[in-house]
Structure formats: C-alpha cells, structure tokens
Tab-separated table of C-alpha atoms in Angstrom:
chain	number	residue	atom	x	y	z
A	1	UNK	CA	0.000	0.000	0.000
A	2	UNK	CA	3.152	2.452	1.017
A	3	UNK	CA	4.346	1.510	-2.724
A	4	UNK	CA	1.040	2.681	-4.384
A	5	UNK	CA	0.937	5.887	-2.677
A	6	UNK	CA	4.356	6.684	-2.905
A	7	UNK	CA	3.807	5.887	-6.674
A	8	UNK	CA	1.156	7.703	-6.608
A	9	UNK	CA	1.947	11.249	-4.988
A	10	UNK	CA	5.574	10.780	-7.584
A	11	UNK	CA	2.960	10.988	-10.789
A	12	UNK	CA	0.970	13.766	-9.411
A	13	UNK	CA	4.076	15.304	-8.991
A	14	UNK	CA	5.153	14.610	-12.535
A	15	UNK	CA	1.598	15.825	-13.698
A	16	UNK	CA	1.679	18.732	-11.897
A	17	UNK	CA	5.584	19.893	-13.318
A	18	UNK	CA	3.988	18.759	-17.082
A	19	UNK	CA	0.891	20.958	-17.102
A	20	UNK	CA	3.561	23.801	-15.324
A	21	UNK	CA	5.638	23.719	-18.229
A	22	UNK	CA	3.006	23.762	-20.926
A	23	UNK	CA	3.301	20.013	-22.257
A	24	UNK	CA	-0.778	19.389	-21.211
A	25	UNK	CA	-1.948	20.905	-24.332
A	26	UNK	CA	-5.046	19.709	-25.265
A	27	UNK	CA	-4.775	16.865	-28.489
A	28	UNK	CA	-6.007	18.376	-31.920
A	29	UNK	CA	-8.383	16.005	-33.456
A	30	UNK	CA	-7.517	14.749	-36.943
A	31	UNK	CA	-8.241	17.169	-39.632
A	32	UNK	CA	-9.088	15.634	-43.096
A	33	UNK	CA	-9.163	16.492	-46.837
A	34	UNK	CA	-12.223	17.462	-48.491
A	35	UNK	CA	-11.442	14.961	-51.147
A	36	UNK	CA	-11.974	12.491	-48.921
A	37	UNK	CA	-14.842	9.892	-48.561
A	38	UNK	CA	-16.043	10.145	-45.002
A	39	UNK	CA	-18.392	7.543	-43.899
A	40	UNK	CA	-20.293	7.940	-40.514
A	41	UNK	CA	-20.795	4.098	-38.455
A	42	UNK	CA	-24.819	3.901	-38.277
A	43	UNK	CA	-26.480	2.466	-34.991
A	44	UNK	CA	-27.179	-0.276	-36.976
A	45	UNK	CA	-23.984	-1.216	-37.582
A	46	UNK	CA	-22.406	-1.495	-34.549
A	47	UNK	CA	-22.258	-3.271	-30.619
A	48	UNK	CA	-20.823	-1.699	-27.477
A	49	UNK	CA	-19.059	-4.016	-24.983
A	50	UNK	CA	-17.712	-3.776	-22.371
A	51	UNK	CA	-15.297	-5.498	-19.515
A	52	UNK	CA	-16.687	-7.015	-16.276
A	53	UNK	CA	-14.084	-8.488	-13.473
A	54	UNK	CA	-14.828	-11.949	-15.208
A	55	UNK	CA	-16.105	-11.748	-19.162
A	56	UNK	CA	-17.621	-8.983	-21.993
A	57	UNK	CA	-20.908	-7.892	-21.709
A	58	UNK	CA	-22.788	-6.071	-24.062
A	59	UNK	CA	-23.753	-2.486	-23.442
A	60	UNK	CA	-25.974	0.170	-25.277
A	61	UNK	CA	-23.009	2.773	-24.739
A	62	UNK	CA	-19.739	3.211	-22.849
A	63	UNK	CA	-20.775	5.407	-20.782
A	64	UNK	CA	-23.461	3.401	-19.125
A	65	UNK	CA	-21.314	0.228	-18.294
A	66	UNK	CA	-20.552	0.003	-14.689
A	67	UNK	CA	-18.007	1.955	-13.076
A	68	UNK	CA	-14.349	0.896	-12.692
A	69	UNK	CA	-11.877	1.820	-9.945
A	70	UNK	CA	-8.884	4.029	-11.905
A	71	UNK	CA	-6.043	1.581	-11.575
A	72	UNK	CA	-2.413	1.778	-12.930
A	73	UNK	CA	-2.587	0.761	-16.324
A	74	UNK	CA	-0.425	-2.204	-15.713
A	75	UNK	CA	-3.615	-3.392	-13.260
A	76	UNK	CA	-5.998	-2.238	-15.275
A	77	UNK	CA	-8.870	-4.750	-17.110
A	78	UNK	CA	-8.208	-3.663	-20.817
A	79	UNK	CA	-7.043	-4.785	-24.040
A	80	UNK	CA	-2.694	-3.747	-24.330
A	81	UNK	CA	-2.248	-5.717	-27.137
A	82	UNK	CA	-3.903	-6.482	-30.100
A	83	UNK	CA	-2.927	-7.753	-34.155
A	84	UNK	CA	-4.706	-9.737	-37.055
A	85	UNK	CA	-2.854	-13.260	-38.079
A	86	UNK	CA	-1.430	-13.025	-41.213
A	87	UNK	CA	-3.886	-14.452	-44.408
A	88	UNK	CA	-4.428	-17.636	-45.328
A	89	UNK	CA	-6.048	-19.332	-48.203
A	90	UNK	CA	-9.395	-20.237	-47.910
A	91	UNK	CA	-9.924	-19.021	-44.539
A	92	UNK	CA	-10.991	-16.039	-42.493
A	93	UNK	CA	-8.112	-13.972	-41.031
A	94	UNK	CA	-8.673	-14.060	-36.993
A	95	UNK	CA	-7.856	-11.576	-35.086
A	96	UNK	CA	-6.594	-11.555	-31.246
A	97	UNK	CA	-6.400	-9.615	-28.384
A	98	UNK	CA	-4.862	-9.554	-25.160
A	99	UNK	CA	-7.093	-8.793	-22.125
A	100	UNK	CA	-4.603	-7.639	-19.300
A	101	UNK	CA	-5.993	-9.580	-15.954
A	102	UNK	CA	-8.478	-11.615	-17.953
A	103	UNK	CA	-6.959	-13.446	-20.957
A	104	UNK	CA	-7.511	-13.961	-24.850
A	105	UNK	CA	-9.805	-12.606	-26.913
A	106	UNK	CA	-10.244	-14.294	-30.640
A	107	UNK	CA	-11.921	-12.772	-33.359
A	108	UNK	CA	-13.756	-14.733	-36.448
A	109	UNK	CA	-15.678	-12.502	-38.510
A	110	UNK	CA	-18.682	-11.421	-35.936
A	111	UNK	CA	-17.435	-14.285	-33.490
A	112	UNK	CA	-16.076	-13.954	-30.135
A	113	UNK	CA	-14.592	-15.922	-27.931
A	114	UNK	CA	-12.814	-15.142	-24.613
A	115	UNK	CA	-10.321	-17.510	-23.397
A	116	UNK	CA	-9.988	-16.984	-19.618
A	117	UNK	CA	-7.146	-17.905	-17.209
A	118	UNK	CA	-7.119	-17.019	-14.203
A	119	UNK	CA	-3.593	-18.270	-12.796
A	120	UNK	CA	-1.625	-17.334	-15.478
A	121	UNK	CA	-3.040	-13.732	-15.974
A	122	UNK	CA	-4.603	-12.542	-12.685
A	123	UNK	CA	-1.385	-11.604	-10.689
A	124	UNK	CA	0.158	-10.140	-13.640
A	125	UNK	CA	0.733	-7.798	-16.332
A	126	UNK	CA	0.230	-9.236	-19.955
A	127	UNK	CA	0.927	-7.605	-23.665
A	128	UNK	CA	3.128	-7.184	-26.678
A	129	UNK	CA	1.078	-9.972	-28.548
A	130	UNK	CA	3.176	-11.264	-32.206
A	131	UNK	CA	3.053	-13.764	-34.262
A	132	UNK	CA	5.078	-17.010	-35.209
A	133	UNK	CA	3.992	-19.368	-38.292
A	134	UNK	CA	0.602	-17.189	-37.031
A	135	UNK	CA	0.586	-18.540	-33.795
A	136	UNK	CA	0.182	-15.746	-31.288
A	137	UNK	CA	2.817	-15.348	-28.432
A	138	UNK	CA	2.676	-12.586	-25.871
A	139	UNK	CA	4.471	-11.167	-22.303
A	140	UNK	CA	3.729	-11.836	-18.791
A	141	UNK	CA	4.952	-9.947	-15.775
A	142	UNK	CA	4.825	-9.381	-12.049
A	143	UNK	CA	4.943	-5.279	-11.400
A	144	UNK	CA	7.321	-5.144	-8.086
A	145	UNK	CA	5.496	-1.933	-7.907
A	146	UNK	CA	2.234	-2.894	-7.505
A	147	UNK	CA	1.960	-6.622	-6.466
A	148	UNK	CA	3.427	-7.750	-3.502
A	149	UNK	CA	3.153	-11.265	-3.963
A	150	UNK	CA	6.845	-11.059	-6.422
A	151	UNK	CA	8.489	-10.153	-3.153
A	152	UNK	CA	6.857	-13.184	-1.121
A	153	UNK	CA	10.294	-15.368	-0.090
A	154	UNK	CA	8.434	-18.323	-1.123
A	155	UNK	CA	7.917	-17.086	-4.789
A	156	UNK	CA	11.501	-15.937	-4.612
A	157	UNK	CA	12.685	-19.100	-3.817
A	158	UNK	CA	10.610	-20.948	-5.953
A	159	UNK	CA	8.577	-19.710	-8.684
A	160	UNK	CA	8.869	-19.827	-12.128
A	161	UNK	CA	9.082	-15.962	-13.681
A	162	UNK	CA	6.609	-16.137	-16.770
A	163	UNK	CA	7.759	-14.096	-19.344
A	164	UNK	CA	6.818	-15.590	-23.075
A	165	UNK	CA	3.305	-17.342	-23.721
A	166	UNK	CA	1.759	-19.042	-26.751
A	167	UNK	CA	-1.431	-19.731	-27.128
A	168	UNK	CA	-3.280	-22.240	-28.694
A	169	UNK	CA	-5.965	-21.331	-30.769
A	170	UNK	CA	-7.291	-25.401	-30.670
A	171	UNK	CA	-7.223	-25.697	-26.987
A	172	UNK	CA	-7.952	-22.296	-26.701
A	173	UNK	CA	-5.168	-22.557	-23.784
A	174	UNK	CA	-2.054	-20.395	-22.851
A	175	UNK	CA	1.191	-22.110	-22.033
A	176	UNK	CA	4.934	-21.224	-21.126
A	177	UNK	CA	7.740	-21.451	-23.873
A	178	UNK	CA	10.440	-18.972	-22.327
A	179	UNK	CA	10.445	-17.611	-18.452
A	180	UNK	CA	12.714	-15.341	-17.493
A	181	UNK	CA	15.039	-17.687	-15.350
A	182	UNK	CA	15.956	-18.762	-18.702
A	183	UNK	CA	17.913	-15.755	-19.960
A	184	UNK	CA	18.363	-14.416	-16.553
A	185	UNK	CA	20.813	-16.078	-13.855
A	186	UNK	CA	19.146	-13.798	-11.283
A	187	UNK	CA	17.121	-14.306	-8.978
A	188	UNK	CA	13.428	-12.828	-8.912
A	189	UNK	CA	13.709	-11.188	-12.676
A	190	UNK	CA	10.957	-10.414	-14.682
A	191	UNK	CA	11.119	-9.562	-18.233
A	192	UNK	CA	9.245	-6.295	-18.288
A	193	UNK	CA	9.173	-5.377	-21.798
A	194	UNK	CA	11.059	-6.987	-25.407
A	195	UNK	CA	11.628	-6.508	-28.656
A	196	UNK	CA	11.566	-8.857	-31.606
A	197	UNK	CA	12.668	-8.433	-35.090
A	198	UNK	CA	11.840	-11.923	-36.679
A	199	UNK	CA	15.536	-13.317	-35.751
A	200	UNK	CA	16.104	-12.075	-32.669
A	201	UNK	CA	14.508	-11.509	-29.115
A	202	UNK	CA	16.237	-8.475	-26.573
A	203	UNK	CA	14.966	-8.095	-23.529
A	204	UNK	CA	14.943	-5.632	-20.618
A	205	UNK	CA	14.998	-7.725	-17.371
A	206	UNK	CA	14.048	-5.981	-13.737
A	207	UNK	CA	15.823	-7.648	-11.026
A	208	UNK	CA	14.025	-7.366	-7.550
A	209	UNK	CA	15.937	-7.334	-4.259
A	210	UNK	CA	15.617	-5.664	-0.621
A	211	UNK	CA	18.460	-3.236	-1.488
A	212	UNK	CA	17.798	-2.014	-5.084
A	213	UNK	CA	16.005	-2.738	-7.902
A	214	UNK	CA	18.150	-3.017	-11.075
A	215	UNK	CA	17.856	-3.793	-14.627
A	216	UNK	CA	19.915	-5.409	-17.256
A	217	UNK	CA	19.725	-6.409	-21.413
A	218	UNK	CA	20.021	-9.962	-22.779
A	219	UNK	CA	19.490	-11.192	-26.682
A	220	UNK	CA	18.594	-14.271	-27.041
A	221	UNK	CA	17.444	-16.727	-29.994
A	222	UNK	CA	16.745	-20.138	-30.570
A	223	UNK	CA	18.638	-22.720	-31.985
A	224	UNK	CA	15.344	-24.986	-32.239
A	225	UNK	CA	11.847	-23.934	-33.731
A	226	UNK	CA	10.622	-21.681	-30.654
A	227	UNK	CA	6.950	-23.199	-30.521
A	228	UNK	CA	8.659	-26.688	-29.740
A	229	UNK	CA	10.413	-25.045	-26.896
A	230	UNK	CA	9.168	-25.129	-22.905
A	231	UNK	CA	10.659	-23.808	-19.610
A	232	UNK	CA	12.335	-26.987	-19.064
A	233	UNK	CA	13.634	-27.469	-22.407
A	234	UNK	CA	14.807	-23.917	-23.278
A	235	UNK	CA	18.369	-24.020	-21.046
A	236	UNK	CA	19.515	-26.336	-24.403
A	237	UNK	CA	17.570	-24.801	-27.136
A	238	UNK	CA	18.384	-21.175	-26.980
A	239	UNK	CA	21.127	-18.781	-27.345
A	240	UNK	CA	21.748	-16.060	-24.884
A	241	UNK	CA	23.612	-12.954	-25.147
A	242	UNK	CA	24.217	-9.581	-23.051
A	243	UNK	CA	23.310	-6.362	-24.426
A	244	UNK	CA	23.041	-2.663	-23.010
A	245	UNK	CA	20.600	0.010	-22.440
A	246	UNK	CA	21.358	1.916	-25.678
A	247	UNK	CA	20.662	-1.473	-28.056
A	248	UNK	CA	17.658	-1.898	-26.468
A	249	UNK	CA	16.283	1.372	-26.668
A	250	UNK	CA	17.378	1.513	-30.052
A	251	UNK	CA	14.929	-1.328	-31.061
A	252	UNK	CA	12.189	0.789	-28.960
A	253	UNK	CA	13.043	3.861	-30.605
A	254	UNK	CA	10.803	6.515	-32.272
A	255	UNK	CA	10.994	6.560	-35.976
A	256	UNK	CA	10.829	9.498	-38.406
A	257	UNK	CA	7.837	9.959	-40.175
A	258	UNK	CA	9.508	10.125	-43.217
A	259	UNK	CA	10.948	6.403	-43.231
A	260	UNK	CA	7.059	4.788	-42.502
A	261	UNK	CA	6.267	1.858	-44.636
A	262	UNK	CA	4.634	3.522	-48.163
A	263	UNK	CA	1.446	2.189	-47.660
A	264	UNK	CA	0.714	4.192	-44.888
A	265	UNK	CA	2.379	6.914	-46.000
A	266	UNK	CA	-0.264	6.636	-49.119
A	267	UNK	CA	-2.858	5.972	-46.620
A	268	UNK	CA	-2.584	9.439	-44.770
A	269	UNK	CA	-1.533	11.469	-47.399
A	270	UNK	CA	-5.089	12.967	-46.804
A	271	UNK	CA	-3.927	13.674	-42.942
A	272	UNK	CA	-2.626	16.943	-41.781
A	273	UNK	CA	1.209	16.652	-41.558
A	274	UNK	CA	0.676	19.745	-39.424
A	275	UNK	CA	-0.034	18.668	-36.245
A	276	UNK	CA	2.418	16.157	-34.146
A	277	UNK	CA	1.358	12.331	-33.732
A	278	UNK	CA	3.094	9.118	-33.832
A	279	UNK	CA	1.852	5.825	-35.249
A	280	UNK	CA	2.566	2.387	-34.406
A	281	UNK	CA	2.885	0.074	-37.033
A	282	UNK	CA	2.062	-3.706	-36.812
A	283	UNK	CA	2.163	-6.291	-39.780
A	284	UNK	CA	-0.271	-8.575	-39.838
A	285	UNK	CA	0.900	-11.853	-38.333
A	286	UNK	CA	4.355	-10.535	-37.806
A	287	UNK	CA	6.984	-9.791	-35.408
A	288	UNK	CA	6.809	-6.668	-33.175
A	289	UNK	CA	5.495	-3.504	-34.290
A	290	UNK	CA	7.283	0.005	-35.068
A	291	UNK	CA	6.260	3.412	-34.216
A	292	UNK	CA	6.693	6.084	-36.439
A	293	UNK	CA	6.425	10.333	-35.227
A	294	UNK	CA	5.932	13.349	-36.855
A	295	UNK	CA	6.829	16.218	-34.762
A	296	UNK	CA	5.758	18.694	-36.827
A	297	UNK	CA	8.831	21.330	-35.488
A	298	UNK	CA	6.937	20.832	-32.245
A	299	UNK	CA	8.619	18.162	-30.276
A	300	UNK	CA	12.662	18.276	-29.859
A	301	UNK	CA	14.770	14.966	-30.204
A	302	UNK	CA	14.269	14.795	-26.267
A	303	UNK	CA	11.214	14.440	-25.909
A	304	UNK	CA	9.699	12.694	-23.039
A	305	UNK	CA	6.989	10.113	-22.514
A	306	UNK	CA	4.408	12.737	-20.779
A	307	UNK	CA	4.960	15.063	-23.902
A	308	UNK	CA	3.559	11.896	-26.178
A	309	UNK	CA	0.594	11.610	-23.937
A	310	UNK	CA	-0.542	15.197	-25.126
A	311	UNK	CA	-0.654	14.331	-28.977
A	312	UNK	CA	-2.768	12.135	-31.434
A	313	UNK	CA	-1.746	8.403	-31.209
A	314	UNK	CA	-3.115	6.293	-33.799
A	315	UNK	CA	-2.437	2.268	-33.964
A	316	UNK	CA	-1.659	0.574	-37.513
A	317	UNK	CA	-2.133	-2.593	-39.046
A	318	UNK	CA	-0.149	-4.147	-42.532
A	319	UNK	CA	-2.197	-6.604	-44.134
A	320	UNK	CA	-1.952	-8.825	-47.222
A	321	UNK	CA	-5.105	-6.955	-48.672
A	322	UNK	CA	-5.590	-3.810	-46.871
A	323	UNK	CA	-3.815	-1.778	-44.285
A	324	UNK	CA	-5.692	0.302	-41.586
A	325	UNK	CA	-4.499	3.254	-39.241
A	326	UNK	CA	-7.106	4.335	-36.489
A	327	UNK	CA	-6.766	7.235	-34.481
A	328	UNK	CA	-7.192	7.698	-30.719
A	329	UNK	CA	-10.603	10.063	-31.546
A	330	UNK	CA	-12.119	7.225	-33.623
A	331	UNK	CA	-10.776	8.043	-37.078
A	332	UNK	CA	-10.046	5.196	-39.348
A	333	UNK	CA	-8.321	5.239	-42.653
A	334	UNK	CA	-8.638	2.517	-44.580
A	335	UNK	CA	-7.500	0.819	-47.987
A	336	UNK	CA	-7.745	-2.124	-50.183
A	337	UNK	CA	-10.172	-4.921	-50.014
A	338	UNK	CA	-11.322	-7.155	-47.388
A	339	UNK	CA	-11.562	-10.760	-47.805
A	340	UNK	CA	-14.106	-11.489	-51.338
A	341	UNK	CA	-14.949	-8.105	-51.593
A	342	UNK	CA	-13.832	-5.628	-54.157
A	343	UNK	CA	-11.246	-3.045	-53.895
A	344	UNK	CA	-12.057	0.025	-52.108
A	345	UNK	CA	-12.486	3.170	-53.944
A	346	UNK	CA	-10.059	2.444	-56.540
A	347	UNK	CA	-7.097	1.922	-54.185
A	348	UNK	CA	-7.594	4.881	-52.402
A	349	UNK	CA	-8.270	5.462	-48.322
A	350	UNK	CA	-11.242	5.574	-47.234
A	351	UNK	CA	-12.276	7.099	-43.881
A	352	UNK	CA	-14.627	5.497	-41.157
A	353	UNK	CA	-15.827	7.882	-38.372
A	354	UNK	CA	-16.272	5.040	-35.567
A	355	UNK	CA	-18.804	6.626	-33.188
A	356	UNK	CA	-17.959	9.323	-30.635
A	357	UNK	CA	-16.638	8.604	-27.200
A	358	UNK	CA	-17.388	10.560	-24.221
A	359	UNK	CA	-14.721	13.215	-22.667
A	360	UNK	CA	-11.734	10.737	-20.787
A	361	UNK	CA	-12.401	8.295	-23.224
A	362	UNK	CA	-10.368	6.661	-25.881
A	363	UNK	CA	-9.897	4.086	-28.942
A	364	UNK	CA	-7.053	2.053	-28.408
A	365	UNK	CA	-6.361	-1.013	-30.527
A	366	UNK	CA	-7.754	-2.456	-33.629
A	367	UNK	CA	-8.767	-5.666	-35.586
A	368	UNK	CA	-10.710	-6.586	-38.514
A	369	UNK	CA	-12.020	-10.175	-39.307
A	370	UNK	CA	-13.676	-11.067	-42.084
A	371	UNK	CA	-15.964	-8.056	-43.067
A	372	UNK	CA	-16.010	-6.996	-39.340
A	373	UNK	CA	-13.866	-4.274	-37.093
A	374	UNK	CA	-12.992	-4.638	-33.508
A	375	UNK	CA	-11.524	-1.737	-31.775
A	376	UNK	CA	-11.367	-0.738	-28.249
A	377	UNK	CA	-12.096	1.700	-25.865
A	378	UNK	CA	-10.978	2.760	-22.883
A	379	UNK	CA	-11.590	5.395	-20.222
A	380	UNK	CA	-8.088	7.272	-19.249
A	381	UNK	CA	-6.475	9.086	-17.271
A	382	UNK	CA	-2.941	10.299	-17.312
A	383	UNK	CA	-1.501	7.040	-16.506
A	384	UNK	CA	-4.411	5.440	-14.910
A	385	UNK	CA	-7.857	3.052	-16.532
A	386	UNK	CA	-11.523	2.935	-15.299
A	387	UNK	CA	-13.820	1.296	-17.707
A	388	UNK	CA	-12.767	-0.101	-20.777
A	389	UNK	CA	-14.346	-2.917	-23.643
A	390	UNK	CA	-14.557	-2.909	-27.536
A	391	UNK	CA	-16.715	-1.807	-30.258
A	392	UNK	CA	-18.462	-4.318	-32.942
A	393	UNK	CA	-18.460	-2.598	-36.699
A	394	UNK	CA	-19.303	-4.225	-39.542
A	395	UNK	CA	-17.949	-3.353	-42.386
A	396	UNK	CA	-20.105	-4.758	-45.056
A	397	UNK	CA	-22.655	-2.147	-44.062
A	398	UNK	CA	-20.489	0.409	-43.166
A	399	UNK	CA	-18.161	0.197	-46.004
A	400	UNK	CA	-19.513	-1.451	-49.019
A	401	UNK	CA	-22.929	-0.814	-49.123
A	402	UNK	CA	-21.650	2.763	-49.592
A	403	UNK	CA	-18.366	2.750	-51.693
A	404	UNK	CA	-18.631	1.231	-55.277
C-alpha cells in the first residue's frame, strides 16, 4: 500500500511539473481532406461491450457500463495488445487480443470468444502480442510496484518468472515457452518489456531485491523452432547474449515519419502533416510492431513520454489486402479490399468515423475479421484506466454498401 501511494503522490508530482511547463496541451483532433470519402458508423452497424471483473458484456453505450476503480494501467482490465494473423487461403483472417488480468480474446468474422485464465493472468501484467507461423505469443509480468506477492520469499525461492506465452488457438489454452530464469541467472527477474525483429529476441529484465532494484539487457534466440520449446527445455535450445541500455532502446526507438512503410504513408496522405502524432505500425501476423512520429517542429529529439501523452496516437495494421491506421478520436483510414470483396475506392483510403466517445475516453487497438472491425475503448487518465471494452463494426454495411 506504502508503494502505491508513494507511486502515486511521484505521478501527481510529474503531472503537476507537465501541465507547469506547458506540455498538457489539449490533443487536436484529426483534420481531413475534403477529397476524402467520409463515412459515418450507423447504430445499426455497430455493438458496445464492455469489460466485467470476469467476461464482456454487451452495453448500449460506454458510458453506461458500470463503473471501474482508476487503476495503474499495468492493473488495469483492458485490451494492451492487439494484431490480425497473417492471411491464409481459404480461410478467415482471426484476429486476437490480449485482455490484461483476464486473458484472450479471438476474433472470427462477428465471433467472439474469450479464453480466460485465471492463474496465469490474474497476478500479472500481460501484452506485446506477435506472431510465429501465425501462432500468437505474448508477455507476462509481475509489477514489483504494484503486487506484492513477487516479493513473497516463497515465490523468490521458488517460482517460475513467466515471461513468453503461446497460445493455442485449438485448446484455446495459454502455455509457457520462455520464463525469465531462462535468460536471466538472477534471482526474482521479470522480463518487463522486449523486442523482436523476426531473428532475434532483446529483452529488458528488472531484477528485484531488498536493497535495489536493477535492470539489465540480454538477446537471445533459438537454436530450435521456438513453438517446440518449454521452460524446461529452453536451457539447451536457446542462445543467450548480453546487451546494453542503448541497443535496447534503439529497437524501442521513435521513428521518423519520413521512413514509414509507403502504404501508410499513401494511406494518410489525406492527414494533416501539421499537427504532431506518432503511429505504431504492426504487420499482420508478424513480429513486433514500429512506431513512427511526426513532430511537426513541435517536439525536440528529447522528448519525453508525458509530452507523447498530449498528442494524437493512432495504432496501424499491414495486411496482405488492406492496411488500416485508427486514431485515438475514432478516425479510421482505410485501404484495399477485405476478404471477397472488391477493392475500395479504386485503391484509395477511405475514412470510417467510428462513433464518438465521451470526454476521458479513448480508442485504443484495432482488428478486422472477415468483413467486421474490432476496436477498443478505454476510459483514461494520465496514466491510470476505469472502464474499458470494444466496439463491434461491420464493415459490409459500413463500407460497401456505400463505396462502389
């Protein structure tokens, strides 16, 4: 409890220096071509849901689910992770989520299915979903800040530090391949965040002690295929290097603009270059995404975290047949066809206005299966989560009953 509200009185002291020095300027909403298609979501073409302590339920709006205590967003019930498996022939293109506290979400055109697990994903913090042969893997961690079961002696004797999951789509279960006592001689270490670029994993590893808490960098890959890998096996099947602060935040690092990926660099060409926002960019079924920023001569080469949190944010996705950016405020730009339907406009974007959210409110991640969108809200902030869920669009109304 000390730890929370030590935490706690340090961010409203952060807060308090940010809005001080200018850097809590409100976010500028996205501002749009006139050449543009803009289509509006109708009521008919959506569902509101939202997150209870144990499943989704459906809601008429946001704003009416039940209230949420403001938690950390480490603690908090939401989605932190979300991506579309890569295409495959003759089949729908799922998409997943990761529901921090809760577990899996799967997406098959207007299906859903929650996978739930309470052990693995209850005491800890889960995210950074990618994809292997399209099998999704994700993180697991124990915040020493905010969970004082990682500094029981027992669990620092004995316990297992989860840090890389797969999940099984067939089982619909989670399992180990990689904890942290395998790239980490240690003791109590948890892998709080990685980076993977299709070849290689680096990791930054917390160690937790009485003394001091103090991180290191390791690289590591496997000499085996990585889904046939488990805790027990892994001490033989991978390779494990050290690496530094500066290589890891090198694979974490902010991106100019200029160097996205051409497709979405076609795909907002109808976006106001004007205003500063970043973009994270995912491929679809792939390896760990990249974010992109355009300062517009507003943010300096130092810029800090808290001066991100003050400007648009928008989350991309790379697929075989279309690619799709959406905005924090519910702006989607979109291009390409979805699966058996015809090419959008010609090639060019398209715009989706998902429906408003109410002030504190946000969209988050994104999905699309099938002829159907998935994206989800949240209510934030500063560094905190109430409420949060996901909306249900379908496309084939939204989109194609419209654009020939």
């Amino acid at each position: 409890m000390k730890k929370i509200l030590y935490f706690t009185l340090c961010v409203l002291s952060v807060f308090a220096l940010v809005c001080s020095t200018g850097c809590s300027r409100k976010k500028n909403s996205v501002n749009l071509e006139k050449s543009l298609d803009v289509i509006d979501v109708k009521k008919d073409s959506h569902s509101w849901y939202y997150f209870s302590y144990t499943n989704f339920e459906h809601i008429n709006k946001p704003q009416n689910s039940p209230s949420m205590v403001q938690t950390p967003w480490t603690e908090a019930l939401r989605i932190s992770s979300a991506n579309n498996a890569a295409n495959l022939p003759d089949s729908i293109c799922k998409g997943y989520a990761v529901v921090n506290k809760l577990g899996i979400l799967v997406f098959e055109n207007d299906s859903i299915k929650l996978s739930k697990d309470i052990n693995l994903f209850n005491q800890r913090t889960a995210g950074n979903i990618v994809f292997l042969n399209n099998t999704p893997l994700f993180s697991v961690y124990k915040s020493s800040f905010f969970n004082d079961t990682i500094t029981d002696p027992l669990y620092k004797r004995n316990a297992q530090h989860l840090f890389l999951v797969q999940f099984d789509d067939t089982a619909r279960i989670a399992y180990p391949v990689v904890n942290c006592n395998n790239i980490c001689d240690e003791i109590n270490s948890e892998v709080t965040d990685f980076s993977w670029n299709g070849l290689e994993w680096i990791c930054s590893v917390k160690t937790i002690s009485d003394v001091k808490n103090t991180f290191s960098y390791v690289k590591w890959k496997p000499t085996v295929s990585l889904l046939s890998i488990s805790p027990s096996t892994a001490k033989d099947s991978i390779v494990v290097s050290e690496s530094n602060v500066s290589e890891f935040r090198n694979a974490k690092a902010f991106i100019d603009y200029k160097n996205v990926p051409e497709r979405i660099k076609k795909l907002l060409a109808g976006f106001s270059k004007e205003i500063p926002f970043y973009v994270e960019v995912k491929t679809a079924g792939g390896t760990s995404p990249r974010r992109y920023l355009n300062s517009a001569g507003i943010l300096t080469d130092d810029f800090s975290e808290n001066e991100l949190e003050q400007i648009l944010n928008a989350k991309a996705i790379i697929s075989q047949s279309w690619s799709g950016v959406l905005f924090e405020d519910g702006t989607l730009f979109i291009e390409g066809a979805l699966p058996g339907k015809h090419i959008l406009r010609g090639g060019k974007p398209v715009v989706v206005r998902l429906p408003k959210l109410p002030d504190g409110f946000k969209y988050s991640e994104f999905v699309i299966s099938g002829t159907t969108l998935y994206a989800s809200w949240e209510e934030s902030s500063f560094y905190t989560t109430g409420r949060s869920g996901f909306i249900q669009v379908n496309l084939d109304k939204t989109l194609y009953a419209k654009i020939l």
